[in-house]
Amino acid sequence: MNQSRGTAPDPAGRPGRRATAGREALVPPLARRSFAPAAVRHALLRWLVLALAVVVWQLVARAHGSVYFPPPAEIAGHAHDLWFSGPAGHLFLTEAAVADILPSLGRMAAGLGIAAVAGIALGVAIGRSRRVYALCDPVLQFARAVPPPALVPVLVVILDFGTPMQIASIVFSAVWPVLINTADGAGNTDPLRLEVAAVLRLTSVERLRFLILPSALPRIFAGLRLSLSLSLILMVFSELLPGTANGIGFTLTDAQSRSDLLTVWAALVLLGALGYLLNTVLLAVEKRLVGVGRTTTA
């Protein structure tokens, strides 16, 4: 019997050239001709949406012409003149930027750093024992539910107004997401791996380094990203209180008292940019340590 015109199958069972070509024809042309990685296309789309939002804001603000709703071009120009028009030797930072931005970032870094270290250490210690975690969970949930601004009068009595009180308020706000997420991640370590570690007679330090911390890393970073947002909020709130002489929050209240709306809007945009930048840096560190496939999306 005569064979068909199509290319005969390979003796090893692989399809012929015509069959392969038929399968390739089923693949959408856009999928075959896509040269940019999906991540790059996603990033470009996100920036495009942001650019469209800024353009809409600009057009609406220009059409409305209200002093209470300035266009983003004027806000960006004012922020540049106020904070980022300094000499190149000072990284283009002005004296106002040194007085407003750097103290705020210092307080936030100190508070978040203390909260991260304390939260991870206590979370690992609590999460390693299910009984201890069950006993401590009601206390942790109660402490997390207390609004940090409500503790400001207590902190003022204990520490008085100033930097220690501001850092303490940030620590109390930021420690709970890290602690609870770390305890949950440490408690969910694979029991089979723990049994293997016991068979191999790994020490407590080796178990912590090679089993518990790697297992808890995704949850730890989820808590850190939540704590980062809370730290930014409490940083601004603590600088709105009396006794503060610098910082972004102080700039907000000072500009409001002088009816300097451009500075108010510039400070708000600066806070949003700082939050986005810091979250992006933390996400990059998370991808480096945890891996792309296990990165959290908190």
CSV table of C-alpha atoms in Angstrom, one decimal:
chain,number,residue,atom,x,y,z
A,1,MET,CA,0.0,0.0,0.0
A,2,ASN,CA,1.3,3.4,-0.9
A,3,GLN,CA,2.1,5.8,1.9
A,4,SER,CA,0.6,9.3,1.9
A,5,ARG,CA,2.5,12.3,0.8
A,6,GLY,CA,3.2,13.4,4.3
A,7,THR,CA,6.5,12.8,5.8
A,8,ALA,CA,6.7,9.4,7.5
A,9,PRO,CA,7.1,9.3,11.3
A,10,ASP,CA,10.5,9.0,12.7
A,11,PRO,CA,11.4,5.4,13.7
A,12,ALA,CA,11.9,6.7,17.3
A,13,GLY,CA,8.3,7.8,17.4
A,14,ARG,CA,8.9,11.5,16.8
A,15,PRO,CA,6.5,13.3,14.4
A,16,GLY,CA,7.6,14.2,10.9
A,17,ARG,CA,8.4,17.6,9.7
A,18,ARG,CA,4.9,18.2,8.3
A,19,ALA,CA,3.3,17.2,11.6
A,20,THR,CA,5.7,19.5,13.5
A,21,ALA,CA,4.8,22.3,11.1
A,22,GLY,CA,1.2,21.7,11.7
A,23,ARG,CA,1.6,22.0,15.4
A,24,GLU,CA,3.6,25.3,15.0
A,25,ALA,CA,0.7,26.6,12.9
A,26,LEU,CA,-1.6,26.2,15.9
A,27,VAL,CA,0.6,28.5,18.0
A,28,PRO,CA,-0.6,32.1,17.9
A,29,PRO,CA,1.7,34.3,15.8
A,30,LEU,CA,1.8,36.9,18.7
A,31,ALA,CA,3.2,34.2,21.0
A,32,ARG,CA,5.9,33.2,18.5
A,33,ARG,CA,6.9,36.8,17.7
A,34,SER,CA,6.9,38.1,21.2
A,35,PHE,CA,10.5,39.2,21.9
A,36,ALA,CA,10.0,41.1,25.1
A,37,PRO,CA,9.8,39.0,28.3
A,38,ALA,CA,6.5,39.0,30.1
A,39,ALA,CA,7.9,40.8,33.1
A,40,VAL,CA,9.1,43.7,30.9
A,41,ARG,CA,5.7,44.0,29.2
A,42,HIS,CA,4.0,44.0,32.6
A,43,ALA,CA,6.3,46.7,33.9
A,44,LEU,CA,5.7,48.8,30.8
A,45,LEU,CA,2.0,48.4,31.1
A,46,ARG,CA,2.1,49.5,34.8
A,47,TRP,CA,4.1,52.6,33.9
A,48,LEU,CA,1.8,53.4,31.1
A,49,VAL,CA,-1.2,53.3,33.4
A,50,LEU,CA,0.6,55.6,35.8
A,51,ALA,CA,1.5,58.0,33.0
A,52,LEU,CA,-2.1,58.1,31.9
A,53,ALA,CA,-3.3,58.8,35.4
A,54,VAL,CA,-0.8,61.7,35.7
A,55,VAL,CA,-2.0,63.1,32.3
A,56,VAL,CA,-5.6,62.9,33.4
A,57,TRP,CA,-4.7,64.6,36.6
A,58,GLN,CA,-2.9,67.4,34.7
A,59,LEU,CA,-5.8,68.0,32.3
A,60,VAL,CA,-8.4,68.0,35.0
A,61,ALA,CA,-6.4,70.3,37.3
A,62,ARG,CA,-5.7,72.7,34.4
A,63,ALA,CA,-9.4,72.8,33.4
A,64,HIS,CA,-10.6,73.3,37.0
A,65,GLY,CA,-8.0,75.9,37.8
A,66,SER,CA,-8.4,75.6,41.6
A,67,VAL,CA,-5.6,76.5,44.0
A,68,TYR,CA,-6.6,73.6,46.2
A,69,PHE,CA,-6.0,71.1,43.3
A,70,PRO,CA,-2.7,72.1,41.6
A,71,PRO,CA,-1.6,70.2,38.5
A,72,PRO,CA,1.2,67.6,38.9
A,73,ALA,CA,3.7,69.6,36.8
A,74,GLU,CA,3.6,72.4,39.3
A,75,ILE,CA,3.9,70.0,42.2
A,76,ALA,CA,6.9,68.3,40.6
A,77,GLY,CA,8.5,71.6,39.8
A,78,HIS,CA,8.0,72.9,43.4
A,79,ALA,CA,9.3,69.6,44.9
A,80,HIS,CA,12.4,69.8,42.7
A,81,ASP,CA,13.1,73.4,43.7
A,82,LEU,CA,12.5,72.7,47.4
A,83,TRP,CA,14.3,69.4,47.8
A,84,PHE,CA,16.3,68.2,44.7
A,85,SER,CA,18.0,71.3,43.3
A,86,GLY,CA,21.1,71.1,45.4
A,87,PRO,CA,24.7,70.7,44.3
A,88,ALA,CA,25.8,67.4,42.7
A,89,GLY,CA,28.3,66.8,45.5
A,90,HIS,CA,25.4,66.6,47.9
A,91,LEU,CA,23.4,64.2,45.6
A,92,PHE,CA,21.3,67.2,44.4
A,93,LEU,CA,19.8,67.5,47.9
A,94,THR,CA,19.0,70.9,49.2
A,95,GLU,CA,19.3,72.1,52.8
A,96,ALA,CA,15.5,71.6,53.1
A,97,ALA,CA,15.8,68.0,52.0
A,98,VAL,CA,18.5,67.4,54.6
A,99,ALA,CA,16.2,68.9,57.3
A,100,ASP,CA,13.0,67.3,56.1
A,101,ILE,CA,13.6,64.0,54.4
A,102,LEU,CA,16.7,62.5,56.1
A,103,PRO,CA,15.5,62.8,59.7
A,104,SER,CA,12.2,61.1,58.7
A,105,LEU,CA,14.0,58.3,56.9
A,106,GLY,CA,16.4,57.9,59.9
A,107,ARG,CA,13.5,57.5,62.4
A,108,MET,CA,11.7,55.1,60.1
A,109,ALA,CA,14.8,53.0,59.5
A,110,ALA,CA,15.5,52.8,63.2
A,111,GLY,CA,12.0,51.8,64.1
A,112,LEU,CA,11.6,49.3,61.3
A,113,GLY,CA,15.0,47.8,62.0
A,114,ILE,CA,14.3,47.3,65.7
A,115,ALA,CA,10.8,45.9,64.9
A,116,ALA,CA,12.2,43.5,62.3
A,117,VAL,CA,15.0,42.1,64.6
A,118,ALA,CA,12.6,41.8,67.6
A,119,GLY,CA,9.8,40.4,65.5
A,120,ILE,CA,11.9,37.7,63.8
A,121,ALA,CA,13.7,36.6,67.0
A,122,LEU,CA,10.5,36.4,69.0
A,123,GLY,CA,8.5,34.9,66.1
A,124,VAL,CA,11.0,32.1,65.7
A,125,ALA,CA,11.1,31.4,69.4
A,126,ILE,CA,7.3,31.3,69.6
A,127,GLY,CA,6.7,29.5,66.4
A,128,ARG,CA,9.0,26.5,67.0
A,129,SER,CA,6.5,25.2,69.7
A,130,ARG,CA,2.9,24.8,68.8
A,131,ARG,CA,1.9,24.9,72.4
A,132,VAL,CA,3.7,28.1,73.1
A,133,TYR,CA,2.3,29.6,69.9
A,134,ALA,CA,-1.3,28.6,70.9
A,135,LEU,CA,-0.8,30.1,74.4
A,136,CYS,CA,0.7,33.4,73.0
A,137,ASP,CA,-1.7,33.9,70.1
A,138,PRO,CA,-4.5,35.6,72.0
A,139,VAL,CA,-2.0,38.1,73.5
A,140,LEU,CA,-0.4,38.8,70.1
A,141,GLN,CA,-3.8,39.3,68.5
A,142,PHE,CA,-4.9,41.6,71.3
A,143,ALA,CA,-1.7,43.7,71.1
A,144,ARG,CA,-1.9,43.9,67.3
A,145,ALA,CA,-5.5,45.1,67.5
A,146,VAL,CA,-4.5,48.1,69.6
A,147,PRO,CA,-4.3,51.2,67.3
A,148,PRO,CA,-0.7,52.6,67.7
A,149,PRO,CA,-1.9,56.2,67.8
A,150,ALA,CA,-3.9,55.4,70.9
A,151,LEU,CA,-0.6,54.6,72.7
A,152,VAL,CA,0.8,58.0,72.0
A,153,PRO,CA,-0.4,59.5,75.3
A,154,VAL,CA,1.2,56.6,77.2
A,155,LEU,CA,4.5,57.0,75.2
A,156,VAL,CA,4.5,60.7,75.8
A,157,VAL,CA,4.2,60.2,79.5
A,158,ILE,CA,7.0,57.6,79.6
A,159,LEU,CA,9.4,59.0,77.0
A,160,ASP,CA,8.2,62.6,76.5
A,161,PHE,CA,8.0,64.3,73.1
A,162,GLY,CA,11.0,63.7,70.8
A,163,THR,CA,12.8,61.1,68.7
A,164,PRO,CA,12.7,58.3,71.3
A,165,MET,CA,8.9,58.5,71.5
A,166,GLN,CA,8.6,58.6,67.7
A,167,ILE,CA,10.8,55.6,67.2
A,168,ALA,CA,8.9,53.7,70.0
A,169,SER,CA,5.6,54.4,68.2
A,170,ILE,CA,7.0,53.0,65.0
A,171,VAL,CA,8.4,49.9,66.7
A,172,PHE,CA,5.1,49.1,68.4
A,173,SER,CA,3.2,49.5,65.1
A,174,ALA,CA,5.7,47.5,62.9
A,175,VAL,CA,6.6,44.6,65.2
A,176,TRP,CA,3.4,42.7,65.2
A,177,PRO,CA,3.1,41.8,61.4
A,178,VAL,CA,6.7,40.6,61.4
A,179,LEU,CA,6.3,38.6,64.7
A,180,ILE,CA,3.0,36.9,63.8
A,181,ASN,CA,4.0,36.0,60.3
A,182,THR,CA,7.4,34.7,61.4
A,183,ALA,CA,5.8,32.6,64.1
A,184,ASP,CA,3.3,31.2,61.6
A,185,GLY,CA,6.1,30.5,59.0
A,186,ALA,CA,8.4,28.8,61.6
A,187,GLY,CA,5.5,26.7,62.9
A,188,ASN,CA,4.7,25.4,59.4
A,189,THR,CA,8.1,23.9,58.8
A,190,ASP,CA,7.8,20.5,57.1
A,191,PRO,CA,7.8,17.9,59.9
A,192,LEU,CA,9.5,15.4,57.6
A,193,ARG,CA,12.5,17.7,57.2
A,194,LEU,CA,12.6,18.1,61.0
A,195,GLU,CA,12.7,14.3,61.4
A,196,VAL,CA,15.5,14.1,58.9
A,197,ALA,CA,17.4,16.8,60.8
A,198,ALA,CA,16.9,14.8,64.0
A,199,VAL,CA,18.2,11.7,62.3
A,200,LEU,CA,21.2,13.6,61.0
A,201,ARG,CA,21.7,15.1,64.5
A,202,LEU,CA,21.8,18.7,63.4
A,203,THR,CA,22.3,21.2,66.2
A,204,SER,CA,19.7,23.8,67.1
A,205,VAL,CA,21.6,26.5,65.2
A,206,GLU,CA,21.9,24.3,62.1
A,207,ARG,CA,18.2,23.6,62.2
A,208,LEU,CA,17.4,27.3,62.5
A,209,ARG,CA,19.7,28.2,59.7
A,210,PHE,CA,19.0,25.4,57.2
A,211,LEU,CA,15.4,24.5,57.9
A,212,ILE,CA,13.3,27.0,60.0
A,213,LEU,CA,14.4,30.3,58.6
A,214,PRO,CA,14.3,29.3,54.9
A,215,SER,CA,10.8,27.8,55.5
A,216,ALA,CA,9.7,31.0,57.2
A,217,LEU,CA,11.3,33.5,54.8
A,218,PRO,CA,8.2,34.0,52.5
A,219,ARG,CA,6.0,34.8,55.6
A,220,ILE,CA,8.8,37.0,57.1
A,221,PHE,CA,8.9,39.2,54.0
A,222,ALA,CA,5.1,39.3,53.9
A,223,GLY,CA,5.2,40.7,57.4
A,224,LEU,CA,8.1,43.1,56.6
A,225,ARG,CA,6.1,44.6,53.7
A,226,LEU,CA,3.1,45.2,55.9
A,227,SER,CA,5.4,46.7,58.6
A,228,LEU,CA,7.0,49.0,56.0
A,229,SER,CA,3.7,50.6,55.2
A,230,LEU,CA,2.8,50.9,58.9
A,231,SER,CA,6.2,52.4,59.6
A,232,LEU,CA,5.7,55.1,57.0
A,233,ILE,CA,2.3,56.0,58.4
A,234,LEU,CA,3.5,56.1,62.0
A,235,MET,CA,6.6,58.1,61.0
A,236,VAL,CA,4.4,60.9,59.5
A,237,PHE,CA,1.9,60.7,62.4
A,238,SER,CA,4.6,61.0,65.1
A,239,GLU,CA,6.0,64.1,63.3
A,240,LEU,CA,2.6,65.8,63.4
A,241,LEU,CA,2.8,65.9,67.2
A,242,PRO,CA,4.1,68.9,69.2
A,243,GLY,CA,7.8,68.9,70.0
A,244,THR,CA,8.9,68.0,66.4
A,245,ALA,CA,11.2,70.4,64.7
A,246,ASN,CA,11.9,68.6,61.4
A,247,GLY,CA,10.7,65.8,59.2
A,248,ILE,CA,8.2,65.3,56.4
A,249,GLY,CA,5.3,65.4,58.9
A,250,PHE,CA,6.5,68.6,60.4
A,251,THR,CA,6.8,70.1,56.9
A,252,LEU,CA,3.1,69.1,56.3
A,253,THR,CA,1.8,70.9,59.4
A,254,ASP,CA,4.1,73.9,58.9
A,255,ALA,CA,2.9,74.3,55.2
A,256,GLN,CA,-0.7,73.9,56.3
A,257,SER,CA,-0.4,76.6,58.9
A,258,ARG,CA,1.1,78.9,56.2
A,259,SER,CA,-1.5,77.9,53.6
A,260,ASP,CA,1.3,76.7,51.3
A,261,LEU,CA,-0.7,74.2,49.4
A,262,LEU,CA,2.0,73.4,46.9
A,263,THR,CA,4.3,72.3,49.7
A,264,VAL,CA,1.5,70.2,51.2
A,265,TRP,CA,0.9,68.4,47.8
A,266,ALA,CA,4.7,68.0,47.3
A,267,ALA,CA,5.0,66.3,50.7
A,268,LEU,CA,2.1,64.0,49.9
A,269,VAL,CA,3.6,63.0,46.5
A,270,LEU,CA,7.0,62.6,48.2
A,271,LEU,CA,5.5,60.2,50.7
A,272,GLY,CA,3.9,58.1,48.0
A,273,ALA,CA,7.2,58.0,46.0
A,274,LEU,CA,9.1,57.0,49.1
A,275,GLY,CA,6.6,54.2,49.9
A,276,TYR,CA,6.8,52.8,46.4
A,277,LEU,CA,10.6,53.0,46.2
A,278,LEU,CA,11.1,51.3,49.6
A,279,ASN,CA,8.6,48.6,48.8
A,280,THR,CA,10.3,48.0,45.4
A,281,VAL,CA,13.7,47.6,47.1
A,282,LEU,CA,12.2,45.2,49.7
A,283,LEU,CA,10.6,43.2,46.9
A,284,ALA,CA,13.9,43.0,45.1
A,285,VAL,CA,15.6,41.7,48.2
A,286,GLU,CA,12.8,39.2,48.7
A,287,LYS,CA,13.1,37.9,45.1
A,288,ARG,CA,16.9,37.5,45.7
A,289,LEU,CA,16.6,35.6,48.9
A,290,VAL,CA,13.3,33.7,48.5
A,291,GLY,CA,13.0,33.2,44.8
A,292,VAL,CA,10.7,34.5,42.1
A,293,GLY,CA,8.3,31.7,42.3
A,294,ARG,CA,7.7,32.0,46.1
A,295,THR,CA,7.6,35.8,46.3
A,296,THR,CA,4.7,37.1,48.3
A,297,THR,CA,2.2,39.6,46.9
A,298,ALA,CA,1.2,41.4,50.1
